[in-house]
Amino acid sequence: MAPRRPLVRHGRISKDHPIDQVIGSPSRGVRTRSRNLVSFCEHYSFVSCVEPTCVEEALADLDWIVAMQEELNNFARNEVWVLEERPKDKNIIGTKWVFRNKQDEHGVVVRNKARLVAKGFAQVEGLDFGETFAPVARLEAICILLAYSSHHKIKLYQMDVKSAFLNGYINELVYVDQPPGFEDPRKPNHVYRLHKALYGLKQAPRAWYERLRDFIIMQGFKIGKVDMTLFTKDVNGDLFICQIYVDDIIFGCTNEKLSHEFGDMMSREFEMSMIGELNFFLGFQIKQVKGGIFIHQEKYCRDLLKKFKMGDCKLISTPMSTNEHLDADVDGKPVDQSTYRSMIGSLLYLTASRPDIMFSVCLCARFQAAPKESHLTAVKRILRYLKHTPSIGLWYPEGAKLELLGYSDSDFAGYRVDRKSTSGRCHLLGRSLVSWSSKKQNCVALSTAEAEYIAVGACCAQILYMKQSLLDFGVVCGSVLLLCDNESAAKIAKNLVQHSRTKHIDIRHHFLRDHEAKGDITITGVRSEEKLADIFTKPRGDLLLSEVLEGHEVRTILSSQGGLKVKICVSGKIR
């Protein structure tokens, strides 16, 4: 123990305290308790809430320097590159830093992510890259996985591979510049030669997918015949399912022990940034509760309203008026095209869990080339509706037999600009709504029967895709019931004799007859008040996803989980 410093005694009070008894630097001034607390937060905080706009700003923040150093450490651990002299007559690709704050489902910043990316636009095909295609899971494939898991009471988990693209091997000879702000002072003119993929390279997604695919197949998994991002494995009667979306992985098994073993296996091969129960995936908030799975996009919805400064807008109960018919509005006042397109693009992603706004958004999307004030007003009405119903989502209940069911509908010549019809369709797996669409038809229909027949053809094509996808889950669907409210369209599909009234129907839609004869589908008429697909063809003021569950439509119920009340959109049909 160090000897105690002797006190200096003064005969009188002095305004100058002895320097040798001052703790710390006298130039820093008096430090109060509040200032000490601020200093502690500054030096021991783990994340920064400010996203730098350039590397100079990031280098002035200690938290972002740590994030950038962590990224470069990942490069060293994965042996991504090696520093070499700058070659002559070689294409050198530049690099840049991208800074993003990672947030949880509540919008709280949990991590500062600094990503070093290559400027892939400078690559030369045939020299720096070859094949670039990499399969990505469709959103309806994710919905099918959730519905299947809920039916079999499978607890789903998720994992996020840390710097996933740095694990993929590349075959091309690629050189990149040194990272800005981290150049080697002894070798400032040297460049890095890549052994593995780098974010921003055109072949990076494919290189990572091939690396992950080969590893999973080596563990005894089978790749999906239709969905190349789905992997399944039968372990003593227990089905293990694994769905990948780039570097995000969803997995689960009827035997929960196997899920933990899979997580440990992946952690030994790849460095993981997160492994846990599935709750936030691709902007979807997922709640696995007793009785089923609930998915919604409340956080995304609130961020959307904040982005377009509609957080304080007036509420409205429907996304579009029933008597509203948008047209080109040639004489209307033009609005900013980039803002309008940004709104439409953001809303289109929200339709992945909100079938109630599908028709309204798709109708407004048709005017992106020359948007007018009337179109912008319609889009803002949708945002006002979202402000009123931010928590609506989809409920996938347990139980119910996994039977595929299709609904088809059409609005004959409803689009006033070119008088083309709108096709609407939706598909249910048991009581779970897994796929829906609202789309303007490519040709002008000359009759209601023709418009309905075209819509039924599109619905049939989706059913065939889903039937093949369900085979990878071990679900065999027989003849799938396809419901439409037009008897003429149903009879045309069964009648092999062409009459003068039906010759004008395009031949590409007649594949319905083949699949009807093969038994893949069974086209049946349904009463107009029971057609679920009607909400995808026209605005409905009386259908706010809050009506009858037994009547094949949808309703909103109020549920309380952990003291938090959430709105749950239940969709489907009780058999």
XYZ file of C-alpha atoms in Angstrom, residues 190-543:
354
model
C -0.805 -1.408 -52.460
C -4.199 -3.036 -53.157
C -6.000 -6.079 -51.821
C -6.482 -9.263 -53.832
C -9.691 -11.031 -52.834
C -9.913 -14.708 -51.919
C -13.547 -14.449 -50.821
C -16.515 -12.306 -51.748
C -16.941 -8.733 -50.582
C -20.221 -6.877 -50.110
C -21.042 -4.925 -53.228
C -19.519 -7.402 -55.679
C -21.980 -8.647 -58.257
C -21.119 -12.316 -57.611
C -21.175 -12.010 -53.801
C -24.790 -13.243 -53.246
C -24.245 -16.277 -55.458
C -20.905 -17.146 -53.809
C -22.491 -17.016 -50.334
C -25.544 -19.057 -51.395
C -23.367 -21.788 -52.908
C -21.226 -21.964 -49.776
C -24.258 -22.223 -47.486
C -26.112 -24.650 -49.783
C -23.170 -27.033 -50.026
C -22.664 -27.039 -46.257
C -26.339 -27.714 -45.461
C -26.572 -30.490 -48.042
C -23.458 -32.110 -46.532
C -25.398 -32.376 -43.263
C -28.014 -34.600 -44.907
C -30.612 -31.997 -45.902
C -32.619 -32.089 -49.123
C -33.029 -28.967 -51.207
C -36.526 -27.982 -52.329
C -37.507 -28.928 -55.866
C -39.374 -25.653 -56.468
C -38.024 -23.355 -53.757
C -34.227 -23.549 -53.863
C -34.000 -21.698 -50.532
C -35.911 -24.381 -48.591
C -34.064 -27.306 -47.005
C -35.736 -30.223 -45.226
C -34.545 -33.272 -43.329
C -36.388 -36.261 -41.871
C -34.831 -37.279 -38.537
C -36.527 -40.401 -37.159
C -39.971 -39.202 -38.166
C -39.357 -35.578 -37.130
C -39.356 -33.082 -40.004
C -36.708 -30.370 -39.812
C -37.270 -27.291 -42.006
C -34.818 -24.531 -42.840
C -35.598 -21.446 -44.952
C -32.882 -18.998 -45.947
C -33.206 -15.424 -47.136
C -29.659 -14.301 -48.010
C -27.982 -14.218 -44.574
C -31.167 -14.594 -42.487
C -32.077 -18.186 -41.651
C -35.349 -19.534 -40.206
C -35.382 -23.066 -38.863
C -37.459 -25.319 -36.653
C -38.386 -28.925 -35.977
C -41.131 -30.907 -34.324
C -38.368 -32.052 -31.966
C -37.043 -28.873 -30.342
C -33.809 -30.586 -29.320
C -32.830 -30.906 -32.979
C -33.280 -27.146 -33.426
C -30.688 -26.446 -30.732
C -28.302 -28.985 -32.276
C -28.687 -27.287 -35.673
C -27.921 -23.907 -34.120
C -24.760 -25.285 -32.516
C -23.708 -26.897 -35.806
C -24.111 -23.651 -37.753
C -22.253 -21.678 -35.060
C -19.248 -23.988 -35.397
C -19.101 -23.426 -39.158
C -20.072 -19.746 -39.393
C -19.790 -16.833 -37.009
C -23.258 -15.803 -35.888
C -24.352 -12.354 -34.807
C -27.672 -13.582 -33.427
C -29.489 -16.835 -32.663
C -32.846 -16.887 -30.917
C -36.575 -17.329 -31.207
C -38.104 -15.891 -34.373
C -39.616 -12.487 -33.596
C -38.372 -9.949 -36.173
C -37.663 -10.968 -39.761
C -37.426 -8.817 -42.919
C -39.426 -6.063 -41.261
C -42.108 -8.489 -40.041
C -42.880 -8.640 -36.336
C -43.697 -12.244 -35.512
C -45.330 -13.387 -32.284
C -45.374 -17.111 -31.588
C -48.065 -17.498 -28.960
C -50.266 -20.257 -27.688
C -52.780 -21.044 -30.384
C -50.864 -19.827 -33.414
C -48.553 -17.264 -34.992
C -49.339 -13.584 -35.522
C -47.369 -11.494 -38.035
C -47.664 -7.754 -38.554
C -45.590 -4.719 -39.597
C -46.514 -2.141 -36.975
C -42.974 -0.783 -36.627
C -42.582 -0.511 -40.399
C -45.978 1.189 -40.621
C -45.086 3.806 -38.004
C -41.699 4.433 -39.628
C -43.495 4.877 -42.944
C -45.830 7.496 -41.494
C -42.902 9.298 -39.902
C -40.905 9.245 -43.138
C -43.655 10.974 -45.115
C -44.609 13.309 -42.238
C -48.053 11.794 -41.749
C -47.646 10.945 -38.070
C -50.169 13.584 -36.997
C -52.672 13.093 -39.809
C -56.400 12.639 -39.286
C -57.660 9.082 -39.001
C -59.938 7.418 -41.519
C -61.610 4.008 -41.430
C -61.207 2.870 -45.055
C -58.210 2.958 -47.437
C -60.323 4.162 -50.391
C -63.791 5.514 -50.938
C -66.239 3.120 -52.594
C -67.266 5.693 -55.209
C -63.698 6.736 -56.026
C -62.527 5.911 -59.547
C -59.044 7.170 -60.319
C -58.139 8.038 -63.880
C -55.206 9.706 -65.632
C -56.445 13.205 -64.615
C -54.728 14.809 -67.598
C -55.686 18.346 -66.559
C -54.680 17.836 -62.921
C -51.738 19.523 -61.207
C -48.543 17.411 -61.360
C -46.755 16.427 -58.134
C -43.184 15.387 -57.371
C -42.644 12.059 -59.110
C -39.819 10.803 -56.868
C -41.844 11.364 -53.687
C -44.898 9.651 -55.159
C -42.854 6.658 -56.288
C -41.191 6.433 -52.901
C -44.616 6.297 -51.240
C -45.831 3.579 -53.594
C -42.692 1.485 -53.173
C -42.928 1.668 -49.397
C -46.614 0.764 -49.407
C -46.107 -2.176 -51.754
C -43.819 -3.840 -49.219
C -46.445 -3.274 -46.531
C -48.976 -5.261 -48.565
C -46.974 -8.387 -47.693
C -48.946 -8.536 -44.430
C -51.832 -6.160 -45.182
C -54.253 -7.598 -47.765
C -56.734 -4.853 -46.851
C -54.692 -2.197 -48.701
C -53.624 -4.398 -51.621
C -56.133 -3.104 -54.177
C -55.803 0.560 -53.183
C -52.006 0.531 -53.386
C -51.914 -1.343 -56.706
C -54.459 1.058 -58.189
C -52.405 4.096 -57.168
C -49.243 2.402 -58.482
C -50.602 2.590 -62.029
C -50.075 6.373 -62.131
C -46.383 6.538 -61.237
C -45.398 7.776 -64.712
C -47.323 11.053 -64.353
C -48.769 11.425 -60.829
C -51.232 14.240 -60.165
C -52.675 15.802 -57.013
C -55.703 13.514 -57.095
C -53.422 10.470 -57.060
C -51.333 11.854 -54.199
C -54.519 12.536 -52.236
C -55.532 8.886 -52.697
C -52.138 7.699 -51.444
C -52.340 9.988 -48.419
C -55.764 8.531 -47.628
C -54.133 5.098 -47.455
C -51.578 6.506 -45.010
C -54.378 7.995 -42.913
C -56.000 4.564 -42.842
C -52.705 3.015 -41.714
C -52.503 5.593 -38.942
C -55.915 4.339 -37.817
C -54.981 0.623 -38.052
C -51.206 0.238 -37.568
C -51.312 -3.122 -35.740
C -53.420 -5.185 -38.151
C -51.691 -8.314 -39.402
C -52.274 -11.979 -40.184
C -53.155 -14.720 -37.730
C -52.079 -18.289 -38.488
C -53.983 -20.556 -36.067
C -53.088 -24.048 -34.928
C -55.131 -27.058 -35.922
C -57.281 -27.180 -39.063
C -56.524 -29.577 -41.860
C -53.878 -28.355 -44.309
C -56.065 -28.062 -47.381
C -55.333 -25.626 -50.173
C -58.179 -23.394 -51.290
C -58.265 -20.699 -53.979
C -60.572 -17.719 -54.523
C -60.743 -15.811 -57.792
C -62.604 -12.679 -58.819
C -62.524 -9.980 -61.489
C -63.796 -6.433 -61.896
C -64.925 -6.208 -65.517
C -63.527 -3.121 -67.330
C -63.107 -1.312 -64.025
C -59.996 0.646 -65.029
C -61.253 3.775 -66.770
C -58.019 4.677 -68.550
C -57.838 1.694 -70.927
C -60.893 -0.327 -69.797
C -58.839 -3.324 -68.762
C -60.162 -5.520 -65.995
C -58.579 -6.209 -62.610
C -57.878 -9.759 -61.443
C -58.001 -10.590 -57.771
C -57.018 -13.862 -56.137
C -56.144 -15.262 -52.756
C -55.161 -18.672 -51.422
C -55.681 -20.231 -48.034
C -53.780 -23.105 -46.479
C -56.197 -24.474 -43.935
C -57.406 -21.318 -42.157
C -54.287 -19.291 -42.987
C -54.165 -16.700 -45.754
C -50.788 -17.284 -47.432
C -51.022 -15.610 -50.848
C -53.032 -12.784 -52.446
C -52.785 -10.532 -55.472
C -54.473 -7.651 -57.274
C -53.332 -7.076 -60.847
C -54.534 -5.349 -63.964
C -55.061 -7.791 -66.831
C -52.815 -7.592 -69.887
C -55.599 -7.584 -72.464
C -59.031 -5.989 -72.775
C -61.781 -8.480 -71.990
C -64.895 -8.346 -74.163
C -67.210 -9.922 -71.617
C -67.545 -10.556 -67.916
C -67.024 -14.265 -68.510
C -63.735 -13.602 -70.283
C -62.473 -11.329 -67.514
C -63.388 -13.909 -64.889
C -61.817 -16.681 -66.959
C -58.514 -14.791 -67.192
C -58.558 -14.241 -63.424
C -59.241 -17.935 -62.792
C -56.294 -18.817 -65.040
C -53.903 -16.688 -62.962
C -55.294 -18.227 -59.778
C -54.775 -21.723 -61.178
C -51.121 -20.984 -62.040
C -50.468 -19.920 -58.432
C -52.184 -23.046 -57.123
C -49.918 -25.269 -59.223
C -46.849 -23.506 -57.806
C -48.066 -23.871 -54.241
C -48.935 -27.548 -54.717
C -45.378 -28.271 -55.821
C -43.962 -26.222 -52.943
C -46.036 -28.116 -50.382
C -44.568 -31.408 -51.610
C -41.248 -30.387 -50.043
C -43.082 -30.196 -46.691
C -44.562 -33.643 -47.238
C -48.043 -32.222 -47.881
C -49.791 -33.828 -50.866
C -52.732 -31.862 -52.219
C -55.283 -33.621 -54.385
C -57.775 -31.717 -56.464
C -57.696 -28.133 -55.167
C -60.999 -26.300 -54.943
C -60.981 -23.045 -56.926
C -63.965 -20.804 -56.243
C -65.249 -18.071 -58.540
C -68.630 -16.352 -58.691
C -69.123 -16.589 -62.468
C -70.833 -19.746 -63.678
C -69.964 -19.033 -67.319
C -66.229 -18.998 -66.563
C -66.535 -22.295 -64.688
C -68.432 -23.913 -67.551
C -66.004 -22.633 -70.197
C -63.189 -24.412 -68.354
C -65.096 -27.702 -68.560
C -66.656 -27.391 -72.032
C -64.216 -28.562 -74.693
C -66.365 -27.268 -77.592
C -65.424 -23.772 -78.792
C -68.292 -21.541 -79.791
C -68.243 -18.211 -81.559
C -68.849 -16.490 -78.229
C -65.673 -17.974 -76.703
C -63.232 -18.012 -79.649
C -61.957 -14.550 -78.789
C -60.537 -15.799 -75.487
C -56.753 -16.103 -75.718
C -55.462 -19.667 -75.981
C -52.967 -19.204 -73.135
C -55.848 -19.173 -70.667
C -57.159 -22.533 -71.872
C -54.621 -24.506 -69.880
C -57.370 -24.474 -67.243
C -59.081 -27.227 -69.192
C -55.998 -29.422 -69.067
C -55.587 -29.131 -65.305
C -59.319 -29.515 -64.758
C -59.180 -32.767 -66.742
C -56.077 -33.964 -64.866
C -57.771 -33.377 -61.536
C -55.298 -30.753 -60.317
C -58.103 -28.261 -59.694
C -61.861 -28.264 -59.383
C -63.528 -25.025 -60.477
C -66.724 -24.371 -58.573
C -69.079 -21.439 -58.398
C -69.580 -19.501 -55.175
C -72.116 -16.906 -54.100
C -71.028 -13.314 -54.564
C -71.338 -12.490 -50.861
C -68.877 -15.306 -50.029
C -66.099 -14.461 -52.483
C -63.077 -13.451 -50.443
C -61.128 -12.227 -53.484
C -63.606 -9.369 -54.021
C -61.507 -7.069 -51.783
C -58.678 -7.264 -54.354
C -60.743 -6.006 -57.301
C -62.615 -2.944 -56.003
C -62.748 -0.640 -52.966
C -65.040 -1.918 -50.242
C -66.310 0.422 -47.563
C -67.992 -2.333 -45.578
C -64.972 -4.628 -45.372
